Amino acid sequence: MSKPAPVFDVAAVRRDFPILEQEINGRAMVYLDSAASSQKPRPVIDTISAFYLTDNANVHRGLYELSRRATERFEAARRTMASFLNAGHEREVVWVRGATEAINLVAATWGAANLKPGDEVILTCLEHHSNIVPWQLVAQRTGAVLRYVDIDDQGRLRLDHLDQLLSARTRLMACGHVSNALGTINPIAEIARRVHAVGALLLVDGAQGAPHVRVDVQALDCDFYAVSGHKMCGPMGIGVLWGRRELLEAMPPYQGGGEMIDQVLPEASTWAAVPHKFEAGTPDVAGAVGMAAAADYLAAIGHEAMAAQEQQLIRHAQRALGNVPGVRVFGPVDPAERIAVFSFELAGVHPHDVATILDAEGIAVRAGHHCAQILMRRLQVPATTRASAYIYNTPDDFDRLAAALEVVRTVFA
Ligand code: PMP
C-alpha cells in the first residue's frame, strides 16, 4: 500500500493569519501575491512583540542581563536558521537585510577579490534583478564577463546550454533555486556538480526556494545560499546569507563599522571572526528573532506536508486557469517541476488591466515584469499577470481567480 501524502490543516493555518480575514472592495480578500511577500502568522508577530516587550537591548556590547538575553536570542536565531538550512556550522550564517543584500555582499566582496578581466560569471535568463545587477556592477569594476543560460519553452533551464557556457574561464554561477516569475524549480544539486567540475563556485538565490522547498545546503552542495525572511512568513528587512566557512573567512569585509572589527588602529583595522566580520552596525535583532520564529513555524507544518499540499493546489490551479479561454500559463507543466506561482497572459488584455479588475473583485495579484526583464524579453512579452500562492491558499482561491478572469473577459469582449 502506498503511503498517503502528508497534508496539513489549511483552515487552522489560515486562523494564524488574521490579515486574510478581511474584505477588499466588498469581497472576501484572496491574497495571491506571496511571491512578492508572504503574510505573517500570529506566532511570528507575537515573538517580535514579545522581544520588544521583554528582551530588547543592543547585542554583544552589554555586560548586563538584558543585553546578554538579547544577544542570546540573536545567536539562538542564528542557530535556528543554521538548522533550517542544514548548515554545517552556525558561523556560516550571516544576518543581512534580505536576499538582495546577501547577493550584493558576495558580489562585492568575493567578486572584487577574485574576478579578473576575462573571467566569466554565469547567470540564467530566469534571474530576478537582485541576482543580475550586483554581478553587472562587479563585472563593470573587474572586467569580468556575464553569460546567461537559456530556458526551454516551458521555462526550464537548458542544462545543455549550461554545459556549453561552462569553461576554465568560469569563476562562479549565480542561479535562483526557484523562479519568482515562472515558478520553475531548478535542479541545483545537478547544476552544482557541473559548476564544480570546472572549478567554479555556485551561489543560489533562495528567496523563493526557502519558502517552498526543503533546503539542505550540504545536499545541494552549493557554496552560497541567499534567503529572504519576508517570503517565508518572517519580517521584512531581514535575511540570511549562508556561505561555506572557508570562503567566508577568505572574503574581505562588506561594510565597515562597529561589531565587525577586532582592533581599530589609526590607519587600519583587523576584523572579527565570521560571521560578525560581515555584520557591521546594530543588527535587526527583532527581525532575526522573528525570522527564526518563521522558520520554526514552517518546520512545525513540515516541508513534506507543505509540498504535498502545494502539488494538489498546483493541479487545481492548472485546471481552473486552463478552463478560462485565452489564458496562457508560462512555466513548467509538470507540477513536480514548479511551485504554485502562475505567470499568465490573457489574450488581448494588458496585465495591468487584468490586475486592476481582479483588485475590484478582491483578488491581489501582481502585474508587470516581476523584476525579471531579461526573462520577459526572452518570453517576448512586455509583462505578465502573476498569481502566487502559499501555505494559506486554498483551491477556492483559484476558483475565485478563474471566475474573476471571466469578468475581465466580459469587460474586454
Ligand atoms: N530573488 C528572488 C528570486 C526574489 O523573488 C526576490 C524578491 N522579489 C529577491 C531575490 C529579493 O529578495 P529581498 O526582497 O529579500 O531583497
Coordinates of C-alpha atoms and ligand atoms in Angstrom, one line a residue:
M1 CA 0.0 0.0 0.0
S2 CA 1.4 3.4 -0.9
K3 CA 1.8 5.9 1.9
P4 CA -0.9 8.7 1.9
A5 CA 0.6 12.1 1.1
P6 CA 1.0 14.1 4.3
V7 CA -1.2 17.2 4.4
F8 CA -1.9 19.8 7.0
D9 CA -5.0 21.7 8.2
V10 CA -5.1 24.8 5.9
A11 CA -8.1 26.2 7.8
A12 CA -6.1 26.0 11.1
V13 CA -3.1 27.7 9.3
R14 CA -5.4 30.4 8.0
R15 CA -6.5 31.2 11.5
D16 CA -2.9 32.1 12.3
F17 CA -3.1 34.9 9.6
P18 CA -5.7 37.4 10.8
I19 CA -4.8 39.7 7.9
L20 CA -6.5 37.2 5.5
E21 CA -9.9 37.7 7.2
Q22 CA -10.8 41.0 5.6
E23 CA -12.9 42.2 2.7
I24 CA -11.5 44.2 -0.2
N25 CA -14.0 46.0 -2.3
G26 CA -16.8 44.2 -0.6
R27 CA -15.4 40.7 -1.3
A28 CA -13.5 38.3 0.9
M29 CA -9.9 39.0 0.1
V30 CA -7.9 36.5 -1.9
Y31 CA -4.2 37.1 -1.4
L32 CA -2.3 35.7 -4.4
D33 CA 0.9 37.8 -4.2
S34 CA 3.1 35.7 -1.8
A35 CA 6.0 35.6 -4.2
A36 CA 6.3 39.3 -3.6
S37 CA 5.9 39.0 0.1
S38 CA 4.2 36.4 2.3
Q39 CA 1.8 37.2 5.1
K40 CA 3.0 36.7 8.7
P41 CA 1.4 34.3 11.2
R42 CA 0.5 35.3 14.7
P43 CA 3.4 33.3 16.3
V44 CA 5.9 35.4 14.3
I45 CA 4.1 38.7 15.2
D46 CA 3.9 37.6 18.8
T47 CA 7.5 36.7 19.0
I48 CA 8.6 40.0 17.7
S49 CA 6.4 42.0 20.0
A50 CA 7.4 39.8 23.0
F51 CA 11.1 40.5 22.2
Y52 CA 10.5 44.3 22.3
L53 CA 8.3 43.9 25.4
T54 CA 10.8 41.8 27.5
D55 CA 14.2 41.3 25.9
N56 CA 15.2 44.4 23.9
A57 CA 18.7 45.8 24.2
N58 CA 21.7 46.1 21.9
V59 CA 23.7 43.0 21.4
H60 CA 27.3 41.9 22.0
R61 CA 28.2 45.0 23.9
G62 CA 26.3 44.9 27.2
L63 CA 27.6 43.4 30.4
Y64 CA 24.1 43.4 31.9
E65 CA 21.3 40.9 31.9
L66 CA 19.1 42.4 29.3
S67 CA 21.8 42.7 26.7
R68 CA 23.0 39.2 27.5
R69 CA 19.5 38.0 26.9
A70 CA 19.1 39.9 23.6
T71 CA 22.5 38.6 22.4
E72 CA 21.4 35.0 23.3
R73 CA 18.1 35.4 21.4
F74 CA 20.0 36.8 18.4
E75 CA 22.5 34.0 18.4
A76 CA 19.9 31.3 19.1
A77 CA 18.0 32.7 16.0
R78 CA 21.2 32.2 14.0
R79 CA 21.3 28.5 15.2
T80 CA 17.7 28.1 14.2
M81 CA 18.5 29.3 10.7
A82 CA 21.6 27.1 10.5
S83 CA 19.5 24.1 11.3
F84 CA 16.7 25.2 8.9
L85 CA 19.3 25.3 6.1
N86 CA 21.2 22.2 7.5
A87 CA 24.4 24.3 7.6
G88 CA 27.5 22.6 8.8
H89 CA 28.1 25.3 11.4
E90 CA 26.2 28.3 12.7
R91 CA 29.2 30.6 11.9
E92 CA 28.2 30.1 8.3
V93 CA 25.0 32.1 8.8
V94 CA 25.4 35.8 8.2
W95 CA 22.4 38.1 9.0
V96 CA 21.6 40.5 6.2
R97 CA 18.7 42.7 5.1
G98 CA 17.4 40.2 2.6
A99 CA 18.3 38.1 -0.4
T100 CA 19.3 41.3 -2.3
E101 CA 21.8 42.2 0.3
A102 CA 23.1 38.6 0.6
I103 CA 23.9 38.6 -3.1
N104 CA 25.4 42.1 -3.1
L105 CA 27.6 41.1 -0.3
V106 CA 29.1 38.1 -2.2
A107 CA 29.3 40.0 -5.5
A108 CA 31.1 43.0 -3.8
T109 CA 33.5 41.1 -1.5
W110 CA 34.1 37.7 -3.2
G111 CA 33.8 39.2 -6.6
A112 CA 36.2 42.1 -6.0
A113 CA 38.8 39.8 -4.5
N114 CA 38.5 37.0 -7.1
L115 CA 37.3 38.3 -10.5
K116 CA 39.8 39.4 -13.2
P117 CA 39.3 40.7 -16.7
G118 CA 38.0 37.9 -18.9
D119 CA 36.8 35.8 -16.0
E120 CA 33.2 34.6 -16.5
V121 CA 30.1 34.7 -14.2
I122 CA 27.2 32.6 -15.4
L123 CA 23.7 33.7 -14.7
T124 CA 20.4 32.5 -16.1
C125 CA 17.7 34.3 -18.0
L126 CA 15.3 33.3 -15.2
E127 CA 17.0 35.5 -12.6
H128 CA 15.5 38.2 -10.5
H129 CA 17.2 41.6 -11.0
S130 CA 18.7 41.1 -7.5
N131 CA 20.8 38.2 -8.9
I132 CA 21.8 40.2 -12.1
V133 CA 22.5 43.8 -11.2
P134 CA 25.1 43.1 -8.4
W135 CA 27.0 40.9 -10.9
Q136 CA 26.8 43.7 -13.5
L137 CA 28.2 46.1 -11.0
V138 CA 31.2 43.9 -10.1
A139 CA 31.7 42.9 -13.8
Q140 CA 32.0 46.6 -14.7
R141 CA 34.6 47.1 -11.9
T142 CA 36.7 44.0 -12.6
G143 CA 36.3 43.3 -16.4
A144 CA 34.6 40.0 -15.8
V145 CA 32.0 38.9 -18.4
L146 CA 28.4 37.7 -17.7
R147 CA 26.8 34.8 -19.6
Y148 CA 23.2 33.7 -19.4
V149 CA 21.9 30.2 -19.5
D150 CA 18.8 29.9 -21.7
I151 CA 15.5 28.2 -21.0
D152 CA 13.3 25.8 -22.9
D153 CA 9.7 26.5 -24.0
Q154 CA 8.4 25.6 -20.5
G155 CA 10.8 27.9 -18.7
R156 CA 13.2 25.2 -17.6
L157 CA 16.9 25.8 -17.6
R158 CA 18.7 24.3 -20.6
L159 CA 21.4 22.2 -18.9
D160 CA 22.9 21.5 -22.4
H161 CA 23.3 25.3 -22.8
L162 CA 24.9 25.5 -19.3
D163 CA 27.4 22.8 -20.4
Q164 CA 28.3 25.0 -23.5
L165 CA 28.9 28.0 -21.3
L166 CA 31.0 26.3 -18.6
S167 CA 34.7 26.6 -19.2
A168 CA 38.0 27.1 -17.4
R169 CA 37.1 30.9 -17.5
T170 CA 34.0 30.3 -15.3
R171 CA 34.6 31.5 -11.8
L172 CA 31.0 31.5 -10.4
M173 CA 27.5 30.7 -11.4
A174 CA 24.6 32.6 -9.7
C175 CA 21.3 30.8 -10.1
G176 CA 17.9 31.0 -8.5
H177 CA 16.6 27.9 -6.6
V178 CA 13.1 28.7 -7.8
S179 CA 12.0 31.3 -10.3
N180 CA 9.9 34.1 -8.8
A181 CA 8.3 34.7 -12.2
L182 CA 7.6 31.2 -13.6
G183 CA 7.8 29.0 -10.5
T184 CA 10.4 26.7 -12.1
I185 CA 12.3 24.6 -9.5
N186 CA 15.9 24.4 -10.8
P187 CA 18.0 21.2 -10.3
I188 CA 20.5 22.8 -8.0
A189 CA 22.5 19.7 -7.0
E190 CA 22.9 18.8 -10.6
I191 CA 24.0 22.3 -11.5
A192 CA 26.4 22.3 -8.6
R193 CA 28.0 19.1 -9.9
R194 CA 28.6 20.7 -13.3
V195 CA 29.8 24.0 -12.0
H196 CA 32.2 22.4 -9.6
A197 CA 33.6 20.2 -12.3
V198 CA 35.2 23.3 -13.9
G199 CA 36.4 24.5 -10.6
A200 CA 33.8 27.3 -10.2
L201 CA 31.5 28.2 -7.3
L202 CA 27.7 28.2 -7.1
L203 CA 25.7 30.9 -5.5
V204 CA 22.0 30.1 -5.1
D205 CA 19.4 32.8 -4.8
G206 CA 17.0 31.0 -2.4
A207 CA 14.5 33.9 -2.0
Q208 CA 11.8 31.7 -3.5
G209 CA 13.4 28.4 -2.7
A210 CA 13.5 28.5 1.1
P211 CA 9.7 29.3 1.5
H212 CA 8.6 26.3 -0.6
V213 CA 11.3 23.6 -0.9
R214 CA 13.2 21.9 1.9
V215 CA 16.7 23.5 1.8
D216 CA 19.7 21.4 2.7
V217 CA 22.8 23.4 1.7
Q218 CA 25.0 20.4 2.2
A219 CA 22.9 18.1 0.0
L220 CA 22.5 20.9 -2.6
D221 CA 26.3 21.2 -2.5
C222 CA 26.2 24.9 -3.3
D223 CA 28.7 27.4 -2.0
F224 CA 26.5 30.4 -1.1
Y225 CA 22.7 30.4 -0.4
A226 CA 20.7 33.7 0.0
V227 CA 17.4 33.7 1.9
S228 CA 14.8 36.4 2.4
G229 CA 12.8 36.5 5.7
H230 CA 9.7 38.2 4.3
K231 CA 9.0 35.5 1.7
M232 CA 8.9 32.7 4.3
C233 CA 6.4 34.2 6.8
G234 CA 9.1 36.3 8.5
P235 CA 9.5 40.0 8.8
M236 CA 10.7 42.4 6.0
G237 CA 14.3 43.7 6.2
I238 CA 15.9 40.6 7.4
G239 CA 17.5 37.7 5.6
V240 CA 20.4 35.2 5.7
L241 CA 23.5 34.6 3.7
W242 CA 24.8 31.1 4.1
G243 CA 28.3 30.5 2.9
R244 CA 30.9 27.9 3.2
R245 CA 33.0 28.8 6.2
E246 CA 36.4 28.8 4.4
L247 CA 35.0 31.0 1.7
L248 CA 33.5 33.5 4.2
E249 CA 36.8 33.5 6.1
A250 CA 38.8 34.3 3.0
M251 CA 36.5 37.1 1.8
P252 CA 37.2 40.8 2.7
P253 CA 34.5 42.6 4.8
Y254 CA 31.5 44.1 3.2
Q255 CA 30.6 47.3 5.2
G256 CA 32.9 48.8 7.9
G257 CA 31.7 49.8 11.4
G258 CA 31.0 48.6 14.9
E259 CA 30.7 44.9 15.6
M260 CA 32.7 43.7 12.6
I261 CA 36.2 44.7 14.0
D262 CA 38.7 43.1 16.2
Q263 CA 41.2 46.0 16.7
V264 CA 40.8 49.5 15.3
L265 CA 44.1 51.4 14.8
P266 CA 44.6 54.9 13.3
E267 CA 45.4 53.7 9.8
A268 CA 43.9 50.2 9.6
S269 CA 41.9 47.7 11.5
T270 CA 41.5 43.9 11.9
W271 CA 38.3 42.0 11.6
A272 CA 36.1 40.0 13.9
A273 CA 35.7 36.3 13.1
V274 CA 32.9 35.2 10.7
P275 CA 30.0 35.8 10.7
H276 CA 30.4 39.0 12.6
K277 CA 33.0 40.3 10.2
F278 CA 30.1 40.8 7.8
E279 CA 27.6 42.3 10.3
A280 CA 28.6 46.0 10.7
G281 CA 26.5 48.1 12.9
T282 CA 23.5 47.3 15.1
P283 CA 21.7 44.4 13.5
D284 CA 17.9 43.9 13.2
V285 CA 17.7 41.7 16.3
A286 CA 13.9 41.6 16.5
G287 CA 13.9 40.8 12.7
A288 CA 16.3 37.9 13.3
V289 CA 14.3 36.5 16.2
G290 CA 11.1 36.9 14.0
M291 CA 12.7 35.1 11.1
A292 CA 13.7 32.2 13.3
A293 CA 10.1 32.1 14.6
A294 CA 9.0 31.8 11.0
A295 CA 11.5 29.0 10.3
D296 CA 10.1 27.2 13.3
Y297 CA 6.5 27.8 12.1
L298 CA 7.3 26.3 8.7
A299 CA 9.2 23.4 10.3
A300 CA 6.2 22.6 12.5
I301 CA 3.9 22.3 9.5
G302 CA 6.6 20.2 7.8
H303 CA 8.1 20.5 4.4
E304 CA 6.7 17.2 3.1
A305 CA 3.2 18.3 4.1
M306 CA 3.7 21.7 2.5
A307 CA 5.0 20.2 -0.7
A308 CA 2.2 17.7 -0.9
Q309 CA -0.4 20.4 -0.3
E310 CA 1.2 22.6 -2.9
Q311 CA 1.2 19.9 -5.5
Q312 CA -2.6 19.5 -5.0
L313 CA -3.0 23.2 -5.3
I314 CA -1.0 23.4 -8.5
R315 CA -3.1 20.7 -10.1
H316 CA -6.3 22.5 -9.1
A317 CA -5.0 25.9 -10.3
Q318 CA -3.9 24.4 -13.6
R319 CA -7.4 23.1 -14.2
A320 CA -9.1 26.3 -13.1
L321 CA -6.9 28.5 -15.2
G322 CA -7.0 26.1 -18.1
N323 CA -10.7 26.4 -18.3
V324 CA -10.6 30.2 -18.9
P325 CA -10.5 30.8 -22.7
G326 CA -7.5 32.9 -23.8
V327 CA -5.3 32.2 -20.7
R328 CA -1.8 31.0 -21.4
V329 CA 0.2 30.0 -18.3
F330 CA 4.0 30.2 -18.6
G331 CA 6.4 27.8 -16.9
P332 CA 6.7 24.1 -16.4
V333 CA 3.6 22.0 -17.0
D334 CA 4.6 19.1 -14.7
P335 CA 3.6 20.1 -11.1
A336 CA 6.7 18.3 -9.8
E337 CA 8.9 20.9 -11.6
R338 CA 7.3 24.0 -10.2
I339 CA 5.8 25.8 -7.2
A340 CA 2.3 27.5 -7.2
V341 CA 3.4 30.6 -8.9
F342 CA 1.5 31.2 -12.1
S343 CA 2.5 33.9 -14.6
F344 CA 0.0 34.1 -17.4
E345 CA -1.3 36.2 -20.2
L346 CA -5.0 36.7 -21.0
A347 CA -5.3 37.2 -24.8
G348 CA -5.9 40.8 -25.8
V349 CA -5.8 42.3 -22.2
H350 CA -2.9 44.1 -20.7
P351 CA -1.7 42.6 -17.4
H352 CA -2.2 45.9 -15.6
D353 CA -5.9 45.9 -16.7
V354 CA -6.2 42.3 -15.6
A355 CA -4.8 43.1 -12.1
T356 CA -7.0 46.2 -11.8
I357 CA -10.2 44.3 -12.4
L358 CA -9.0 41.4 -10.2
D359 CA -8.4 44.0 -7.4
A360 CA -12.0 45.2 -7.9
E361 CA -13.0 41.6 -7.3
G362 CA -11.0 41.5 -4.1
I363 CA -8.1 39.4 -5.6
A364 CA -4.5 40.6 -5.0
V365 CA -2.1 39.6 -7.8
R366 CA 1.0 41.2 -9.3
A367 CA 1.3 42.5 -12.9
G368 CA 4.5 43.7 -14.5
H369 CA 7.9 42.3 -15.3
H370 CA 8.4 40.8 -11.8
C371 CA 12.0 42.2 -11.6
A372 CA 12.8 39.8 -14.4
Q373 CA 13.1 41.9 -17.5
I374 CA 15.7 39.5 -19.1
L375 CA 13.1 36.8 -18.8
M376 CA 10.2 39.0 -20.2
R377 CA 12.4 39.7 -23.2
R378 CA 13.1 36.0 -23.6
L379 CA 9.4 35.2 -23.4
Q380 CA 8.7 38.1 -25.8
V381 CA 6.0 39.6 -23.6
P382 CA 6.1 43.1 -22.0
A383 CA 4.7 41.9 -18.8
T384 CA 2.6 39.1 -17.3
T385 CA 0.0 38.7 -14.6
R386 CA 1.2 36.6 -11.7
A387 CA -0.8 34.7 -9.1
S388 CA 1.4 33.3 -6.4
A389 CA 0.1 31.0 -3.6
Y390 CA 1.4 29.9 -0.3
I391 CA 0.5 27.7 2.7
Y392 CA -2.7 29.7 3.4
N393 CA -4.2 29.5 -0.1
T394 CA -7.0 27.1 -1.0
P395 CA -8.4 25.6 -4.2
D396 CA -11.3 28.1 -3.7
D397 CA -8.9 31.0 -4.2
F398 CA -8.1 29.8 -7.7
D399 CA -11.8 29.2 -8.4
R400 CA -12.3 32.8 -7.4
L401 CA -9.4 33.9 -9.7
A402 CA -10.8 31.9 -12.6
A403 CA -14.3 33.4 -12.1
A404 CA -12.8 36.9 -11.9
L405 CA -10.9 36.3 -15.1
E406 CA -14.2 35.6 -16.8
V407 CA -15.3 39.0 -15.6
V408 CA -12.2 40.5 -17.2
R409 CA -13.0 38.8 -20.5
T410 CA -16.5 40.1 -20.4
V411 CA -15.3 43.7 -19.8
F412 CA -12.9 43.5 -22.7
A413 CA -15.1 41.5 -25.0
Ligands
PMP1 N1 15.4 36.9 -5.7 C1 14.2 36.5 -6.0 C2 14.0 35.3 -6.8 C3 13.1 37.2 -5.5 O1 11.9 36.8 -5.7 C4 13.3 38.3 -4.6 C5 12.2 39.1 -4.1 N2 11.2 39.6 -5.0 C6 14.6 38.7 -4.4 C7 15.6 38.0 -4.9 C8 14.9 39.9 -3.5 O2 14.8 39.5 -2.2 P1 14.6 40.6 -1.0 O3 13.3 41.1 -1.1 O4 14.8 39.7 0.3 O5 15.7 41.5 -1.1

